[in-house]
mmCIF file of C-alpha atoms in Angstrom:
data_model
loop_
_atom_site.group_PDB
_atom_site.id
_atom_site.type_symbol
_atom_site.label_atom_id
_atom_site.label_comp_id
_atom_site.label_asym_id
_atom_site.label_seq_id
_atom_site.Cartn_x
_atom_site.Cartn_y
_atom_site.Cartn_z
ATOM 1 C CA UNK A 1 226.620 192.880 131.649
ATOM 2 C CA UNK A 2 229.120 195.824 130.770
ATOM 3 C CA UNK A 3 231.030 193.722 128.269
ATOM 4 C CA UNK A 4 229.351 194.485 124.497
ATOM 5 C CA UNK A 5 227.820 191.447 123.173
ATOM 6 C CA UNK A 6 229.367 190.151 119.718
ATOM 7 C CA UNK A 7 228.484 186.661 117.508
ATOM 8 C CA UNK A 8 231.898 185.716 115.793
ATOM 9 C CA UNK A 9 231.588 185.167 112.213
ATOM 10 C CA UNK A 10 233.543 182.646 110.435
ATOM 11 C CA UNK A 11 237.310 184.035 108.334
ATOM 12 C CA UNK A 12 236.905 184.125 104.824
ATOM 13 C CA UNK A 13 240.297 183.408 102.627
ATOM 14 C CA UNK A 14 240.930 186.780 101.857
ATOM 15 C CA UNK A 15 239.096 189.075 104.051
ATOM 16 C CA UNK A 16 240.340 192.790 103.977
ATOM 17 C CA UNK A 17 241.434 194.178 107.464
ATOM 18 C CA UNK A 18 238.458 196.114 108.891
ATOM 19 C CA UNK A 19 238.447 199.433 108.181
ATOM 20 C CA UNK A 20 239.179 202.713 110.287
ATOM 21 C CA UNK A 21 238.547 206.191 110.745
ATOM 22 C CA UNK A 22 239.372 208.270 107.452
ATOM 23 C CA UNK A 23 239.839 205.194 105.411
ATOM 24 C CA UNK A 24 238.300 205.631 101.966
ATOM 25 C CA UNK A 25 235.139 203.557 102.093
ATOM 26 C CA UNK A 26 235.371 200.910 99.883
ATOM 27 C CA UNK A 27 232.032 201.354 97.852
ATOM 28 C CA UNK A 28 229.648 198.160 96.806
ATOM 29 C CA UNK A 29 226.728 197.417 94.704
ATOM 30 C CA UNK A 30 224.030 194.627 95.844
ATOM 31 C CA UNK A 31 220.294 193.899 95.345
ATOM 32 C CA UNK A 32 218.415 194.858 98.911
ATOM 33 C CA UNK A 33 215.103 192.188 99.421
ATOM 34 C CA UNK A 34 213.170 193.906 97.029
ATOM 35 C CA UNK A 35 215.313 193.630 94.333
ATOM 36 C CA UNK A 36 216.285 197.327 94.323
ATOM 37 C CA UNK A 37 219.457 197.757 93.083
ATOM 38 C CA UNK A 38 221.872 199.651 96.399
ATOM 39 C CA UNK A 39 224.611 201.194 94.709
ATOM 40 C CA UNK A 40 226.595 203.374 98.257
ATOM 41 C CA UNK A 41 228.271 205.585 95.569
ATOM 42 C CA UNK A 42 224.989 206.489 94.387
ATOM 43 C CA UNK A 43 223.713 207.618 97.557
ATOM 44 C CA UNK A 44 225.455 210.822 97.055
ATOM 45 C CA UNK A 45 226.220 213.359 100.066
ATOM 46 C CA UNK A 46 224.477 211.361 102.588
ATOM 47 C CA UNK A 47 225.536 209.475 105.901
ATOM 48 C CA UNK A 48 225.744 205.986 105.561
ATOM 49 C CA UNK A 49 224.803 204.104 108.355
ATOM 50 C CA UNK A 50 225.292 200.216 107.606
ATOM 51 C CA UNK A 51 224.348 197.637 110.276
ATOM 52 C CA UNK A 52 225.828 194.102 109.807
ATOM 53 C CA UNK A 53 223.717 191.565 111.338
ATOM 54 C CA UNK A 54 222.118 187.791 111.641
ATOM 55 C CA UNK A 55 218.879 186.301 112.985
ATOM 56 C CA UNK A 56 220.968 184.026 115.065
ATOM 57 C CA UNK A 57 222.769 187.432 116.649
ATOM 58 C CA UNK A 58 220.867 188.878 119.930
ATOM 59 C CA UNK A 59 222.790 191.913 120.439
ATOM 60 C CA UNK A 60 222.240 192.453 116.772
ATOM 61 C CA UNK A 61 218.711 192.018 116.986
ATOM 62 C CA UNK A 62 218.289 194.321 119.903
ATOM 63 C CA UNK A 63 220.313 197.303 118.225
ATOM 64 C CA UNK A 64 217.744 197.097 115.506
ATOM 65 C CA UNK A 65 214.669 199.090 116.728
ATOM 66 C CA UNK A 66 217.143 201.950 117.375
ATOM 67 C CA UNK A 67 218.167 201.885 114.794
ATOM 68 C CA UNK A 68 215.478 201.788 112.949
ATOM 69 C CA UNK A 69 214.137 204.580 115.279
ATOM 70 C CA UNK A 70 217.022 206.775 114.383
ATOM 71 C CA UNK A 71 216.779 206.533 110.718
ATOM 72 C CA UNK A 72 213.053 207.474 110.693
ATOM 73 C CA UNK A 73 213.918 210.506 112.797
ATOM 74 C CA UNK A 74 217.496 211.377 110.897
ATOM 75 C CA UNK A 75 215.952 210.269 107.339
ATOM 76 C CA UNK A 76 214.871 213.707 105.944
ATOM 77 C CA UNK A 77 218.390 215.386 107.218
ATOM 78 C CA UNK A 78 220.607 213.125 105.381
ATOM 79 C CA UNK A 79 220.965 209.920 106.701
ATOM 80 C CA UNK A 80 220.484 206.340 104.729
ATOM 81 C CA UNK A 81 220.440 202.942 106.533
ATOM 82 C CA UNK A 82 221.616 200.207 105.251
ATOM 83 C CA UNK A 83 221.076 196.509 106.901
ATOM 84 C CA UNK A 84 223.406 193.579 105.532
ATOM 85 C CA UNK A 85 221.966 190.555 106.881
ATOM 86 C CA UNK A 86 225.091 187.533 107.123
ATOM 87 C CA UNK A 87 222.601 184.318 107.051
ATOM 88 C CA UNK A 88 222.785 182.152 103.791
ATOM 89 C CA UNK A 89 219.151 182.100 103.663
ATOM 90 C CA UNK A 90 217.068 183.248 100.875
ATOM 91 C CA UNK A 91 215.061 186.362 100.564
ATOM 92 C CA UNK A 92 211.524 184.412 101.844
ATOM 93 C CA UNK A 93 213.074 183.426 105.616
ATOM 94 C CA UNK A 94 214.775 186.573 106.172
ATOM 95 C CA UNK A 95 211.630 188.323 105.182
ATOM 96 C CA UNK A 96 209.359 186.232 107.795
ATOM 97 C CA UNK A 97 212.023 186.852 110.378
ATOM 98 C CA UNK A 98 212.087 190.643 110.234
ATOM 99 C CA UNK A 99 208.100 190.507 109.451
ATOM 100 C CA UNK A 100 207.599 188.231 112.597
ATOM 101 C CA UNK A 101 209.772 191.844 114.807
ATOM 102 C CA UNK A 102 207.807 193.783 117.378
ATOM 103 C CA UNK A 103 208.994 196.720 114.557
ATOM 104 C CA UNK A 104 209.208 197.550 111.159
ATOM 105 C CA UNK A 105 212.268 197.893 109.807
ATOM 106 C CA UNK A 106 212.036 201.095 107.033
ATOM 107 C CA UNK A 107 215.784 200.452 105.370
ATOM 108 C CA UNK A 108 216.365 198.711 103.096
ATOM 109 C CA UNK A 109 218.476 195.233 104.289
ATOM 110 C CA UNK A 110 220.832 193.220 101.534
ATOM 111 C CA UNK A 111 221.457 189.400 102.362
ATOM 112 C CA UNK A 112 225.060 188.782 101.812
ATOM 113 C CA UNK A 113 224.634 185.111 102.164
ATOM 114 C CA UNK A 114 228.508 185.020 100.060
ATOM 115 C CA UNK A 115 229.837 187.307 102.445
ATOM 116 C CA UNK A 116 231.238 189.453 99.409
ATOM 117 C CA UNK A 117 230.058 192.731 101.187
ATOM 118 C CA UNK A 118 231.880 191.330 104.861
ATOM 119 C CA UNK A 119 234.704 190.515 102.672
ATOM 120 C CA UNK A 120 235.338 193.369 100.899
ATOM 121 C CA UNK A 121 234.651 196.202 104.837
ATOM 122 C CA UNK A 122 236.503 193.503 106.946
ATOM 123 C CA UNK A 123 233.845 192.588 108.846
ATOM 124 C CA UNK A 124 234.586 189.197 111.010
ATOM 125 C CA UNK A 125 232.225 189.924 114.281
ATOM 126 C CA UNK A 126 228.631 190.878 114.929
ATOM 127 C CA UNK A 127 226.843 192.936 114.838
ATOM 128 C CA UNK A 128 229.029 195.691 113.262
ATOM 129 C CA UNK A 129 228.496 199.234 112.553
ATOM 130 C CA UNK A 130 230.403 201.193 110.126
ATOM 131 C CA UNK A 131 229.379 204.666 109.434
ATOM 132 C CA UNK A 132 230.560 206.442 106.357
ATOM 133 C CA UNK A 133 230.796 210.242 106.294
ATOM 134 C CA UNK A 134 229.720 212.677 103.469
ATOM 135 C CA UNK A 135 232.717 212.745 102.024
ATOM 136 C CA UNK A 136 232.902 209.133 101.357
ATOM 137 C CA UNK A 137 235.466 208.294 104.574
ATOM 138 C CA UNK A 138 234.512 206.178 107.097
ATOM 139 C CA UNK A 139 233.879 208.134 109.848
ATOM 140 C CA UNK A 140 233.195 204.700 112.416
ATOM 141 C CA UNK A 141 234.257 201.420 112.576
ATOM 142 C CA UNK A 142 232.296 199.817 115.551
ATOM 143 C CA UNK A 143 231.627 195.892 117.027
ATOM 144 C CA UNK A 144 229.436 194.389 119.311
ATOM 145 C CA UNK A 145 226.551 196.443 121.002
ATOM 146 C CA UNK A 146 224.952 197.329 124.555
ATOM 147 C CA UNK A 147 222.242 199.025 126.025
ATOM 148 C CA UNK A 148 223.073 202.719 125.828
ATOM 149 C CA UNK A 149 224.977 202.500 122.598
ATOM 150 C CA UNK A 150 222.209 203.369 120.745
ATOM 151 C CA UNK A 151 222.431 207.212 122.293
ATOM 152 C CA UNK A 152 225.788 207.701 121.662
ATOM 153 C CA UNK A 153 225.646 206.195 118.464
ATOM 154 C CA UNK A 154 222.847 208.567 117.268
ATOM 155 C CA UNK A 155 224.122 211.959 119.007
ATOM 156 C CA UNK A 156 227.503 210.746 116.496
ATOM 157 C CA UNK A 157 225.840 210.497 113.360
ATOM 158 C CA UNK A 158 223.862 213.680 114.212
ATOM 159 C CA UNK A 159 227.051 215.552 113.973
ATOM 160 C CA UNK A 160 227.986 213.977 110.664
ATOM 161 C CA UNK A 161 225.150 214.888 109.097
ATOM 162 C CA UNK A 162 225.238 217.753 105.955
ATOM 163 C CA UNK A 163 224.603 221.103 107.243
ATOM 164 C CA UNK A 164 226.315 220.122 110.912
#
């Protein structure tokens, strides 16, 4: 299938426009599973690489060992992860889902089960990808997924990366 595979999300009242290349990136605070306080202004001259996804969502499940695969490699040069799971379920079911993956997943994932975070980037499909640049811009505003993605996807961040 050529056509990128997306789950639809439902509106929220309210819900910013997505956001686009060079837009300032609209920064958030939220506990990640752990209870670890992620705080993206905090993350200081990094890439941010933030994956919006569900258990329900194939295509977002099957972007997820690359990406996990490209953080562990990227990690060290300046790139954070950052998963933002949509389901309303607590911490324990989440936790058993990605615990029950062929993979490990090594970022840290936030459960935005009030959609505040999809609210506040405009995100209304999944999975979505929105990469933020070292200057705090977002540098890629991205839905859906296929096979093959996950190269192009990488060899862009690469270039983003401090010291590029």
């Amino acid at each position: 299938m050529a056509a990128a595979a997306a789950c639809v999300l439902l509106a929220l009242p309210g819900t910013a426009h997505a956001l686009k290349a060079g837009d300032p990136f609209p920064h958030f605070v939220a506990p990640d599973m752990s209870g670890a306080m992620i705080d993206t202004k905090a993350i200081g001259k990094k890439v941010i690489f933030i994956e919006f996804w569900s258990i329900y969502c194939s295509s977002c499940v099957a972007q997820m060992p690359h990406v996990v695969k490209m953080y562990d490699k990227l990690k060290d040069q300046g790139l954070q992860c950052i998963g933002i799971d949509m389901d309303s379920y607590g911490v324990a079911r989440v936790k058993k889902f990605l615990d029950g993956l062929e993979f490990k997943v090594t970022y840290p994932n936030i459960i935005d089960a009030k959609m505040q975070i999809k609210a506040l980037l405009g995100v209304s499909i999944l999975p979505t990808t929105i990469v933020v640049d070292t200057t705090g811009k977002v540098a890629l505003f991205h839905v859906g997924y296929k096979p093959g993605f996950e190269v192009e996807m990488e060899e862009f961040v690469k270039k983003l990366l401090p010291g590029k």
